[in-house]
């Protein structure tokens, strides 16, 4: 798999996972090639777990490899372009996996604010004030990174309203139709 340097929750789930989805029918025949540091990224590992892939090889930084036969799924032409059918199929796939794996949905209200937490990019300066206001409207506040990927899928599926800025908005893909972002 080829990926660009902007690896975060959003880019992984909206750009890499849809490319894997395109070749899902032959995954048991292929070996994933990923940068070595991906094996320590929780959301990468947890989002790959439901796929029935043959093997993952991690390539150390600075190494080149020779590949005789490669399958490189299409790269999206624009960062903001989505195929709604693919996104909906992936949504169903992850929800079904989370439920079959007996993951319990976190005890959050159906109105959720995903906090920026320790992320210094796009920091909300008055986040504590914002949380106090949202609590008056029955919002739960959560740090997405403190939940497993399947838990995030389930709390998003159960959300009637989701507020966030940044990668936390990626979880809107798992919300039911008619929910509010």
Short mmCIF file of N, CA and C in Angstrom, two decimals:
data_model
loop_
_atom_site.label_atom_id
_atom_site.label_comp_id
_atom_site.label_asym_id
_atom_site.label_seq_id
_atom_site.Cartn_x
_atom_site.Cartn_y
_atom_site.Cartn_z
N UNK A 1 0.85 -1.18 0.00
CA UNK A 1 0.00 0.00 0.00
C UNK A 1 0.90 1.24 0.00
N UNK A 2 0.51 2.19 -0.76
CA UNK A 2 1.25 3.45 -0.81
C UNK A 2 0.43 4.47 -0.03
N UNK A 3 1.11 5.26 0.77
CA UNK A 3 0.42 6.28 1.53
C UNK A 3 1.29 7.52 1.59
N UNK A 4 0.68 8.65 1.76
CA UNK A 4 1.41 9.91 1.82
C UNK A 4 1.79 10.24 3.26
N UNK A 5 2.56 11.29 3.47
CA UNK A 5 3.06 11.59 4.81
C UNK A 5 2.02 12.13 5.80
N UNK A 6 0.80 12.41 5.37
CA UNK A 6 -0.20 12.97 6.27
C UNK A 6 -0.96 11.87 6.98
N UNK A 7 -0.27 10.93 7.55
CA UNK A 7 -0.96 9.83 8.20
C UNK A 7 -1.63 10.31 9.49
N UNK A 8 -2.93 10.25 9.49
CA UNK A 8 -3.70 10.44 10.71
C UNK A 8 -4.99 9.63 10.54
N UNK A 9 -5.82 9.65 11.54
CA UNK A 9 -7.05 8.87 11.55
C UNK A 9 -7.89 9.15 10.30
N UNK A 10 -8.06 10.43 9.98
CA UNK A 10 -8.87 10.81 8.83
C UNK A 10 -8.30 10.25 7.52
N UNK A 11 -7.05 10.53 7.24
CA UNK A 11 -6.46 10.11 5.97
C UNK A 11 -6.40 8.59 5.85
N UNK A 12 -6.12 7.92 6.94
CA UNK A 12 -6.08 6.45 6.90
C UNK A 12 -7.45 5.88 6.54
N UNK A 13 -8.48 6.34 7.25
CA UNK A 13 -9.82 5.76 7.07
C UNK A 13 -10.53 6.22 5.81
N UNK A 14 -10.17 7.36 5.27
CA UNK A 14 -10.88 7.86 4.09
C UNK A 14 -10.09 7.70 2.80
N UNK A 15 -8.81 7.40 2.89
CA UNK A 15 -8.01 7.26 1.68
C UNK A 15 -7.40 5.87 1.55
N UNK A 16 -6.89 5.31 2.63
CA UNK A 16 -6.25 3.99 2.54
C UNK A 16 -7.28 2.86 2.63
N UNK A 17 -8.15 2.91 3.63
CA UNK A 17 -9.13 1.83 3.78
C UNK A 17 -10.01 1.68 2.53
N UNK A 18 -10.50 2.75 1.90
CA UNK A 18 -11.26 2.55 0.66
C UNK A 18 -10.44 1.88 -0.45
N UNK A 19 -9.14 2.11 -0.47
CA UNK A 19 -8.29 1.45 -1.48
C UNK A 19 -8.17 -0.04 -1.16
N UNK A 20 -8.07 -0.37 0.11
CA UNK A 20 -8.04 -1.78 0.51
C UNK A 20 -9.38 -2.42 0.15
N UNK A 21 -10.46 -1.68 0.37
CA UNK A 21 -11.79 -2.19 0.08
C UNK A 21 -11.94 -2.57 -1.40
N UNK A 22 -11.27 -1.83 -2.27
CA UNK A 22 -11.35 -2.11 -3.71
C UNK A 22 -10.80 -3.48 -4.07
N UNK A 23 -9.89 -4.00 -3.25
CA UNK A 23 -9.27 -5.31 -3.55
C UNK A 23 -9.63 -6.34 -2.47
N UNK A 24 -10.72 -6.10 -1.76
CA UNK A 24 -11.09 -6.97 -0.63
C UNK A 24 -11.29 -8.43 -1.02
N UNK A 25 -11.69 -8.68 -2.25
CA UNK A 25 -11.96 -10.05 -2.68
C UNK A 25 -10.70 -10.89 -2.89
N UNK A 26 -9.55 -10.25 -2.95
CA UNK A 26 -8.30 -11.00 -3.15
C UNK A 26 -7.31 -10.81 -2.00
N UNK A 27 -7.79 -10.27 -0.90
CA UNK A 27 -6.88 -9.96 0.22
C UNK A 27 -6.19 -11.20 0.79
N UNK A 28 -6.83 -12.35 0.71
CA UNK A 28 -6.20 -13.55 1.25
C UNK A 28 -5.06 -14.04 0.35
N UNK A 29 -4.86 -13.38 -0.78
CA UNK A 29 -3.79 -13.74 -1.71
C UNK A 29 -2.65 -12.72 -1.72
N UNK A 30 -2.84 -11.61 -1.03
CA UNK A 30 -1.84 -10.54 -1.11
C UNK A 30 -1.17 -10.29 0.23
N UNK A 31 -0.02 -9.66 0.16
CA UNK A 31 0.72 -9.25 1.36
C UNK A 31 0.69 -7.73 1.39
N UNK A 32 0.23 -7.18 2.50
CA UNK A 32 0.27 -5.72 2.67
C UNK A 32 1.70 -5.29 2.93
N UNK A 33 2.10 -4.20 2.33
CA UNK A 33 3.40 -3.60 2.60
C UNK A 33 3.14 -2.25 3.24
N UNK A 34 3.61 -2.10 4.46
CA UNK A 34 3.38 -0.87 5.21
C UNK A 34 4.69 -0.39 5.82
N UNK A 35 4.82 0.92 6.01
CA UNK A 35 6.00 1.43 6.71
C UNK A 35 6.08 0.84 8.12
N UNK A 36 7.28 0.63 8.59
CA UNK A 36 7.52 -0.01 9.88
C UNK A 36 6.79 0.66 11.04
N UNK A 37 6.74 1.99 11.04
CA UNK A 37 6.14 2.69 12.17
C UNK A 37 4.62 2.51 12.24
N UNK A 38 3.97 2.00 11.19
CA UNK A 38 2.52 1.76 11.22
C UNK A 38 2.15 0.68 12.22
N UNK A 39 3.09 -0.23 12.54
CA UNK A 39 2.73 -1.31 13.46
C UNK A 39 2.50 -0.81 14.88
N UNK A 40 2.90 0.42 15.18
CA UNK A 40 2.69 0.99 16.51
C UNK A 40 1.53 1.99 16.55
N UNK A 41 0.78 2.07 15.47
CA UNK A 41 -0.34 3.02 15.42
C UNK A 41 -1.63 2.23 15.63
N UNK A 42 -2.24 2.47 16.77
CA UNK A 42 -3.39 1.68 17.22
C UNK A 42 -4.53 1.65 16.20
N UNK A 43 -4.94 2.80 15.67
CA UNK A 43 -6.09 2.81 14.76
C UNK A 43 -5.77 2.08 13.45
N UNK A 44 -4.52 2.09 13.02
CA UNK A 44 -4.14 1.36 11.81
C UNK A 44 -4.32 -0.13 12.06
N UNK A 45 -3.77 -0.62 13.15
CA UNK A 45 -3.85 -2.05 13.45
C UNK A 45 -5.29 -2.50 13.67
N UNK A 46 -6.05 -1.71 14.43
CA UNK A 46 -7.43 -2.10 14.73
C UNK A 46 -8.34 -2.03 13.51
N UNK A 47 -8.08 -1.11 12.59
CA UNK A 47 -8.93 -1.01 11.40
C UNK A 47 -8.58 -2.07 10.36
N UNK A 48 -7.37 -2.64 10.43
CA UNK A 48 -6.99 -3.73 9.52
C UNK A 48 -7.47 -5.10 10.01
N UNK A 49 -7.67 -5.21 11.31
CA UNK A 49 -8.01 -6.50 11.92
C UNK A 49 -9.22 -7.20 11.28
N UNK A 50 -10.31 -6.49 10.93
CA UNK A 50 -11.46 -7.18 10.35
C UNK A 50 -11.23 -7.76 8.96
N UNK A 51 -10.23 -7.27 8.27
CA UNK A 51 -9.95 -7.77 6.92
C UNK A 51 -9.24 -9.12 7.01
N UNK A 52 -9.57 -10.01 6.10
CA UNK A 52 -8.90 -11.31 6.10
C UNK A 52 -7.75 -11.27 5.10
N UNK A 53 -6.67 -10.62 5.50
CA UNK A 53 -5.51 -10.50 4.64
C UNK A 53 -4.50 -11.61 4.96
N UNK A 54 -3.70 -11.90 3.99
CA UNK A 54 -2.74 -12.99 4.12
C UNK A 54 -1.65 -12.65 5.14
N UNK A 55 -1.07 -11.48 5.00
CA UNK A 55 0.09 -11.14 5.82
C UNK A 55 0.38 -9.64 5.67
N UNK A 56 1.05 -9.09 6.67
CA UNK A 56 1.54 -7.71 6.58
C UNK A 56 3.05 -7.75 6.73
N UNK A 57 3.74 -7.11 5.82
CA UNK A 57 5.19 -6.94 5.92
C UNK A 57 5.45 -5.47 6.20
N UNK A 58 6.25 -5.21 7.21
CA UNK A 58 6.58 -3.84 7.56
C UNK A 58 7.97 -3.51 7.02
N UNK A 59 8.05 -2.42 6.29
CA UNK A 59 9.29 -2.02 5.64
C UNK A 59 10.00 -1.00 6.53
N UNK A 60 11.21 -1.32 7.00
CA UNK A 60 11.96 -0.36 7.83
C UNK A 60 12.26 0.93 7.07
N UNK A 61 12.32 2.02 7.80
CA UNK A 61 12.64 3.31 7.22
C UNK A 61 14.01 3.26 6.54
N UNK A 62 14.09 3.81 5.35
CA UNK A 62 15.35 3.85 4.63
C UNK A 62 15.61 2.63 3.75
N UNK A 63 14.74 1.63 3.80
CA UNK A 63 14.93 0.42 2.98
C UNK A 63 14.14 0.53 1.68
N UNK A 64 14.70 -0.04 0.64
CA UNK A 64 14.01 -0.18 -0.63
C UNK A 64 13.73 -1.66 -0.82
N UNK A 65 12.64 -1.96 -1.50
CA UNK A 65 12.33 -3.36 -1.77
C UNK A 65 12.03 -3.51 -3.26
N UNK A 66 12.23 -4.70 -3.75
CA UNK A 66 11.90 -5.03 -5.13
C UNK A 66 10.68 -5.93 -5.10
N UNK A 67 9.68 -5.58 -5.91
CA UNK A 67 8.44 -6.34 -5.96
C UNK A 67 8.23 -6.79 -7.41
N UNK A 68 8.08 -8.09 -7.58
CA UNK A 68 7.85 -8.61 -8.93
C UNK A 68 6.42 -8.36 -9.41
N UNK A 69 5.44 -8.52 -8.55
CA UNK A 69 4.04 -8.31 -8.89
C UNK A 69 3.40 -7.47 -7.81
N UNK A 70 2.81 -6.35 -8.21
CA UNK A 70 2.18 -5.46 -7.22
C UNK A 70 0.75 -5.14 -7.65
N UNK A 71 -0.08 -5.03 -6.66
CA UNK A 71 -1.44 -4.55 -6.86
C UNK A 71 -1.52 -3.24 -6.10
N UNK A 72 -1.73 -2.16 -6.82
CA UNK A 72 -1.81 -0.84 -6.19
C UNK A 72 -3.18 -0.27 -6.52
N UNK A 73 -4.11 -0.35 -5.57
CA UNK A 73 -5.45 0.18 -5.84
C UNK A 73 -5.41 1.67 -6.16
N UNK A 74 -6.37 2.09 -6.90
CA UNK A 74 -6.46 3.47 -7.36
C UNK A 74 -6.34 4.46 -6.20
N UNK A 75 -5.59 5.51 -6.44
CA UNK A 75 -5.50 6.61 -5.49
C UNK A 75 -6.57 7.62 -5.87
N UNK A 76 -7.30 8.12 -4.88
CA UNK A 76 -8.35 9.09 -5.17
C UNK A 76 -7.74 10.33 -5.82
N UNK A 77 -8.40 10.89 -6.83
CA UNK A 77 -7.83 12.06 -7.49
C UNK A 77 -7.86 13.32 -6.64
N UNK A 78 -8.79 13.42 -5.70
CA UNK A 78 -8.89 14.60 -4.84
C UNK A 78 -9.11 14.15 -3.41
N UNK A 79 -8.51 14.85 -2.48
CA UNK A 79 -8.62 14.49 -1.07
C UNK A 79 -10.08 14.51 -0.60
N UNK A 80 -10.88 15.40 -1.14
CA UNK A 80 -12.26 15.53 -0.65
C UNK A 80 -13.26 14.69 -1.43
N UNK A 81 -12.81 13.84 -2.33
CA UNK A 81 -13.76 13.05 -3.11
C UNK A 81 -14.01 11.70 -2.45
N UNK A 82 -15.26 11.33 -2.37
CA UNK A 82 -15.64 10.06 -1.78
C UNK A 82 -16.60 9.35 -2.71
N UNK A 83 -16.55 8.06 -2.69
CA UNK A 83 -17.55 7.25 -3.38
C UNK A 83 -18.54 6.84 -2.30
N UNK A 84 -19.74 7.41 -2.29
CA UNK A 84 -20.69 7.11 -1.22
C UNK A 84 -20.99 5.62 -1.07
N UNK A 85 -21.02 4.89 -2.17
CA UNK A 85 -21.29 3.46 -2.09
C UNK A 85 -20.18 2.74 -1.32
N UNK A 86 -18.93 3.10 -1.62
CA UNK A 86 -17.80 2.47 -0.93
C UNK A 86 -17.81 2.84 0.55
N UNK A 87 -18.03 4.11 0.85
CA UNK A 87 -18.06 4.56 2.26
C UNK A 87 -19.17 3.82 3.01
N UNK A 88 -20.34 3.66 2.41
CA UNK A 88 -21.45 2.95 3.07
C UNK A 88 -21.16 1.47 3.25
N UNK A 89 -20.50 0.86 2.28
CA UNK A 89 -20.12 -0.55 2.42
C UNK A 89 -19.11 -0.72 3.56
N UNK A 90 -18.15 0.17 3.63
CA UNK A 90 -17.14 0.11 4.70
C UNK A 90 -17.81 0.36 6.05
N UNK A 91 -18.73 1.31 6.09
CA UNK A 91 -19.48 1.58 7.33
C UNK A 91 -20.16 0.31 7.82
N UNK A 92 -20.90 -0.34 6.94
CA UNK A 92 -21.60 -1.58 7.32
C UNK A 92 -20.62 -2.67 7.75
N UNK A 93 -19.52 -2.77 7.04
CA UNK A 93 -18.48 -3.77 7.34
C UNK A 93 -17.94 -3.58 8.76
N UNK A 94 -17.58 -2.36 9.11
CA UNK A 94 -17.02 -2.10 10.44
C UNK A 94 -18.07 -2.23 11.55
N UNK A 95 -19.29 -1.79 11.29
CA UNK A 95 -20.35 -1.93 12.31
C UNK A 95 -20.62 -3.40 12.57
N UNK A 96 -20.73 -4.17 11.51
CA UNK A 96 -20.96 -5.61 11.66
C UNK A 96 -19.80 -6.27 12.42
N UNK A 97 -18.58 -5.91 12.07
CA UNK A 97 -17.40 -6.47 12.76
C UNK A 97 -17.43 -6.11 14.24
N UNK A 98 -17.69 -4.85 14.55
CA UNK A 98 -17.70 -4.41 15.96
C UNK A 98 -18.75 -5.18 16.76
N UNK A 99 -19.91 -5.39 16.17
CA UNK A 99 -20.97 -6.10 16.87
C UNK A 99 -20.66 -7.59 17.01
N UNK A 100 -20.13 -8.20 15.96
CA UNK A 100 -19.78 -9.63 16.02
C UNK A 100 -18.64 -9.89 17.00
N UNK A 101 -17.75 -8.92 17.14
CA UNK A 101 -16.62 -9.10 18.05
C UNK A 101 -17.02 -8.83 19.50
N UNK A 102 -18.32 -8.58 19.69
CA UNK A 102 -18.88 -8.35 21.03
C UNK A 102 -18.29 -7.12 21.71
N UNK A 103 -17.88 -6.14 20.89
CA UNK A 103 -17.42 -4.87 21.43
C UNK A 103 -18.62 -4.17 22.04
N UNK A 104 -18.45 -3.64 23.22
CA UNK A 104 -19.54 -2.90 23.86
C UNK A 104 -19.41 -1.42 23.52
N UNK A 105 -20.53 -0.83 23.15
CA UNK A 105 -20.53 0.60 22.86
C UNK A 105 -20.27 1.35 24.16
N UNK A 106 -19.39 2.33 24.15
CA UNK A 106 -19.15 3.12 25.36
C UNK A 106 -20.42 3.79 25.86
N UNK A 107 -20.51 3.97 27.15
CA UNK A 107 -21.69 4.59 27.77
C UNK A 107 -21.63 6.10 27.60
N UNK A 108 -21.99 6.54 26.41
CA UNK A 108 -22.03 7.97 26.11
C UNK A 108 -23.46 8.32 25.71
N UNK A 109 -23.81 9.58 25.90
CA UNK A 109 -25.12 10.04 25.43
C UNK A 109 -25.15 9.93 23.90
N UNK A 110 -26.32 10.13 23.31
CA UNK A 110 -26.38 10.07 21.86
C UNK A 110 -26.01 11.41 21.21
N UNK A 111 -25.58 12.35 22.02
CA UNK A 111 -24.99 13.61 21.55
C UNK A 111 -23.56 13.61 22.04
N UNK A 112 -22.62 13.69 21.11
CA UNK A 112 -21.22 13.51 21.47
C UNK A 112 -20.36 14.65 20.94
N UNK A 113 -19.53 15.16 21.82
CA UNK A 113 -18.50 16.13 21.41
C UNK A 113 -17.16 15.40 21.51
N UNK A 114 -16.45 15.29 20.41
CA UNK A 114 -15.13 14.68 20.42
C UNK A 114 -14.11 15.79 20.65
N UNK A 115 -13.46 15.72 21.81
CA UNK A 115 -12.52 16.76 22.23
C UNK A 115 -11.23 16.70 21.42
N UNK A 116 -10.59 17.83 21.34
CA UNK A 116 -9.30 17.92 20.68
C UNK A 116 -8.21 17.33 21.57
N UNK A 117 -8.41 17.38 22.85
CA UNK A 117 -7.45 16.77 23.77
C UNK A 117 -6.08 17.42 23.71
N UNK A 118 -5.05 16.60 23.63
CA UNK A 118 -3.68 17.10 23.66
C UNK A 118 -3.17 17.53 22.29
N UNK A 119 -4.01 17.49 21.31
CA UNK A 119 -3.62 17.87 19.96
C UNK A 119 -3.44 19.38 19.90
N UNK A 120 -2.25 19.81 19.55
CA UNK A 120 -1.96 21.24 19.54
C UNK A 120 -2.36 21.90 18.21
N UNK A 121 -2.60 21.11 17.18
CA UNK A 121 -3.05 21.67 15.91
C UNK A 121 -4.54 21.96 16.00
N UNK A 122 -4.93 23.08 15.50
CA UNK A 122 -6.33 23.50 15.52
C UNK A 122 -6.92 23.44 16.92
N UNK A 123 -6.15 23.89 17.88
CA UNK A 123 -6.55 23.86 19.29
C UNK A 123 -7.75 24.78 19.52
N UNK A 124 -8.67 24.33 20.35
CA UNK A 124 -9.80 25.16 20.76
C UNK A 124 -9.40 25.79 22.09
N UNK A 125 -9.17 27.08 22.08
CA UNK A 125 -8.63 27.77 23.25
C UNK A 125 -9.55 27.72 24.45
N UNK A 126 -10.84 27.76 24.23
CA UNK A 126 -11.80 27.75 25.34
C UNK A 126 -12.59 26.44 25.38
N UNK A 127 -11.90 25.33 25.15
CA UNK A 127 -12.59 24.04 25.07
C UNK A 127 -13.34 23.70 26.37
N UNK A 128 -12.78 24.03 27.51
CA UNK A 128 -13.46 23.75 28.79
C UNK A 128 -14.79 24.50 28.87
N UNK A 129 -14.81 25.75 28.41
CA UNK A 129 -16.07 26.51 28.39
C UNK A 129 -17.07 25.88 27.43
N UNK A 130 -16.58 25.47 26.28
CA UNK A 130 -17.43 24.82 25.29
C UNK A 130 -18.06 23.55 25.87
N UNK A 131 -17.27 22.75 26.55
CA UNK A 131 -17.77 21.50 27.14
C UNK A 131 -18.87 21.79 28.16
N UNK A 132 -18.67 22.80 29.00
CA UNK A 132 -19.70 23.16 29.99
C UNK A 132 -21.01 23.55 29.31
N UNK A 133 -20.92 24.28 28.23
CA UNK A 133 -22.14 24.67 27.50
C UNK A 133 -22.81 23.45 26.87
N UNK A 134 -22.01 22.59 26.25
CA UNK A 134 -22.57 21.40 25.60
C UNK A 134 -23.21 20.45 26.61
N UNK A 135 -22.66 20.37 27.81
CA UNK A 135 -23.24 19.51 28.85
C UNK A 135 -24.67 19.95 29.19
N UNK A 136 -24.96 21.23 29.08
CA UNK A 136 -26.33 21.73 29.33
C UNK A 136 -27.31 21.18 28.29
N UNK A 137 -26.78 20.78 27.15
CA UNK A 137 -27.62 20.23 26.07
C UNK A 137 -27.46 18.72 25.96
N UNK A 138 -27.04 18.10 27.04
CA UNK A 138 -26.95 16.64 27.16
C UNK A 138 -25.90 16.01 26.23
N UNK A 139 -24.79 16.70 26.04
CA UNK A 139 -23.68 16.14 25.26
C UNK A 139 -22.70 15.44 26.18
N UNK A 140 -22.20 14.30 25.73
CA UNK A 140 -21.06 13.65 26.37
C UNK A 140 -19.81 14.14 25.67
N UNK A 141 -18.74 14.33 26.41
CA UNK A 141 -17.46 14.68 25.82
C UNK A 141 -16.56 13.47 25.87
N UNK A 142 -15.82 13.25 24.81
CA UNK A 142 -14.96 12.07 24.75
C UNK A 142 -13.69 12.38 23.97
N UNK A 143 -12.61 11.76 24.39
CA UNK A 143 -11.36 11.78 23.63
C UNK A 143 -11.38 10.49 22.80
N UNK A 144 -11.52 10.63 21.52
CA UNK A 144 -11.67 9.46 20.65
C UNK A 144 -10.51 8.48 20.82
N UNK A 145 -9.30 9.01 20.99
CA UNK A 145 -8.13 8.13 21.09
C UNK A 145 -8.12 7.27 22.35
N UNK A 146 -9.00 7.56 23.29
CA UNK A 146 -9.05 6.72 24.49
C UNK A 146 -10.00 5.51 24.31
N UNK A 147 -10.58 5.40 23.12
CA UNK A 147 -11.44 4.26 22.79
C UNK A 147 -10.80 3.45 21.67
N UNK A 148 -11.09 2.17 21.65
CA UNK A 148 -10.61 1.34 20.54
C UNK A 148 -11.35 1.77 19.27
N UNK A 149 -10.82 1.38 18.13
CA UNK A 149 -11.49 1.70 16.86
C UNK A 149 -12.91 1.12 16.82
N UNK A 150 -13.12 -0.17 17.18
CA UNK A 150 -14.50 -0.68 17.17
C UNK A 150 -15.43 0.08 18.13
N UNK A 151 -14.92 0.52 19.26
CA UNK A 151 -15.75 1.31 20.19
C UNK A 151 -16.13 2.65 19.55
N UNK A 152 -15.20 3.26 18.83
CA UNK A 152 -15.52 4.52 18.15
C UNK A 152 -16.59 4.31 17.08
N UNK A 153 -16.49 3.21 16.37
CA UNK A 153 -17.51 2.89 15.36
C UNK A 153 -18.88 2.80 16.02
N UNK A 154 -18.96 2.09 17.14
CA UNK A 154 -20.25 1.89 17.80
C UNK A 154 -20.79 3.16 18.45
N UNK A 155 -19.93 3.94 19.12
CA UNK A 155 -20.49 5.16 19.72
C UNK A 155 -20.92 6.14 18.64
N UNK A 156 -20.28 6.09 17.49
CA UNK A 156 -20.69 6.96 16.38
C UNK A 156 -21.99 6.48 15.75
N UNK A 157 -22.13 5.17 15.63
CA UNK A 157 -23.37 4.63 15.08
C UNK A 157 -24.56 5.02 15.96
N UNK A 158 -24.34 5.07 17.27
CA UNK A 158 -25.42 5.39 18.20
C UNK A 158 -25.66 6.88 18.37
N UNK A 159 -24.78 7.70 17.80
CA UNK A 159 -24.88 9.15 17.99
C UNK A 159 -25.98 9.74 17.11
N UNK A 160 -26.75 10.62 17.73
CA UNK A 160 -27.75 11.37 16.96
C UNK A 160 -27.12 12.69 16.50
N UNK A 161 -26.11 13.15 17.26
CA UNK A 161 -25.43 14.40 16.93
C UNK A 161 -23.96 14.26 17.30
N UNK A 162 -23.07 14.70 16.42
CA UNK A 162 -21.63 14.62 16.65
C UNK A 162 -21.02 15.98 16.37
N UNK A 163 -20.21 16.44 17.33
CA UNK A 163 -19.50 17.70 17.15
C UNK A 163 -18.01 17.41 17.33
N UNK A 164 -17.20 17.97 16.45
CA UNK A 164 -15.75 17.86 16.55
C UNK A 164 -15.14 18.82 15.55
N UNK A 165 -13.84 18.98 15.62
CA UNK A 165 -13.12 19.67 14.54
C UNK A 165 -11.82 18.91 14.35
N UNK A 166 -11.63 18.43 13.15
CA UNK A 166 -10.44 17.63 12.88
C UNK A 166 -10.81 16.19 12.60
N UNK A 167 -9.86 15.29 12.86
CA UNK A 167 -10.02 13.88 12.52
C UNK A 167 -11.20 13.22 13.21
N UNK A 168 -11.63 13.74 14.35
CA UNK A 168 -12.78 13.16 15.05
C UNK A 168 -14.04 13.15 14.20
N UNK A 169 -14.12 14.07 13.24
CA UNK A 169 -15.29 14.11 12.35
C UNK A 169 -15.34 12.91 11.42
N UNK A 170 -14.23 12.22 11.25
CA UNK A 170 -14.20 11.02 10.41
C UNK A 170 -15.24 10.02 10.89
N UNK A 171 -15.49 9.98 12.19
CA UNK A 171 -16.46 9.03 12.76
C UNK A 171 -17.88 9.27 12.28
N UNK A 172 -18.13 10.40 11.63
CA UNK A 172 -19.48 10.63 11.10
C UNK A 172 -19.84 9.58 10.05
N UNK A 173 -18.84 8.94 9.46
CA UNK A 173 -19.12 7.89 8.47
C UNK A 173 -19.89 6.73 9.07
N UNK A 174 -19.82 6.56 10.38
CA UNK A 174 -20.47 5.42 11.02
C UNK A 174 -21.82 5.79 11.63
N UNK A 175 -22.22 7.05 11.49
CA UNK A 175 -23.51 7.50 12.00
C UNK A 175 -24.64 7.02 11.11
N UNK A 176 -25.83 6.92 11.72
CA UNK A 176 -27.02 6.53 10.96
C UNK A 176 -27.46 7.70 10.08
N UNK A 177 -28.10 7.36 8.97
CA UNK A 177 -28.65 8.38 8.09
C UNK A 177 -29.64 9.22 8.89
N UNK A 178 -29.60 10.53 8.69
CA UNK A 178 -30.49 11.44 9.40
C UNK A 178 -29.88 12.02 10.66
N UNK A 179 -28.69 11.53 11.04
CA UNK A 179 -28.00 12.10 12.19
C UNK A 179 -27.43 13.47 11.83
N UNK A 180 -27.02 14.20 12.85
CA UNK A 180 -26.55 15.57 12.65
C UNK A 180 -25.08 15.70 13.02
N UNK A 181 -24.36 16.43 12.18
CA UNK A 181 -22.96 16.73 12.44
C UNK A 181 -22.83 18.22 12.61
#
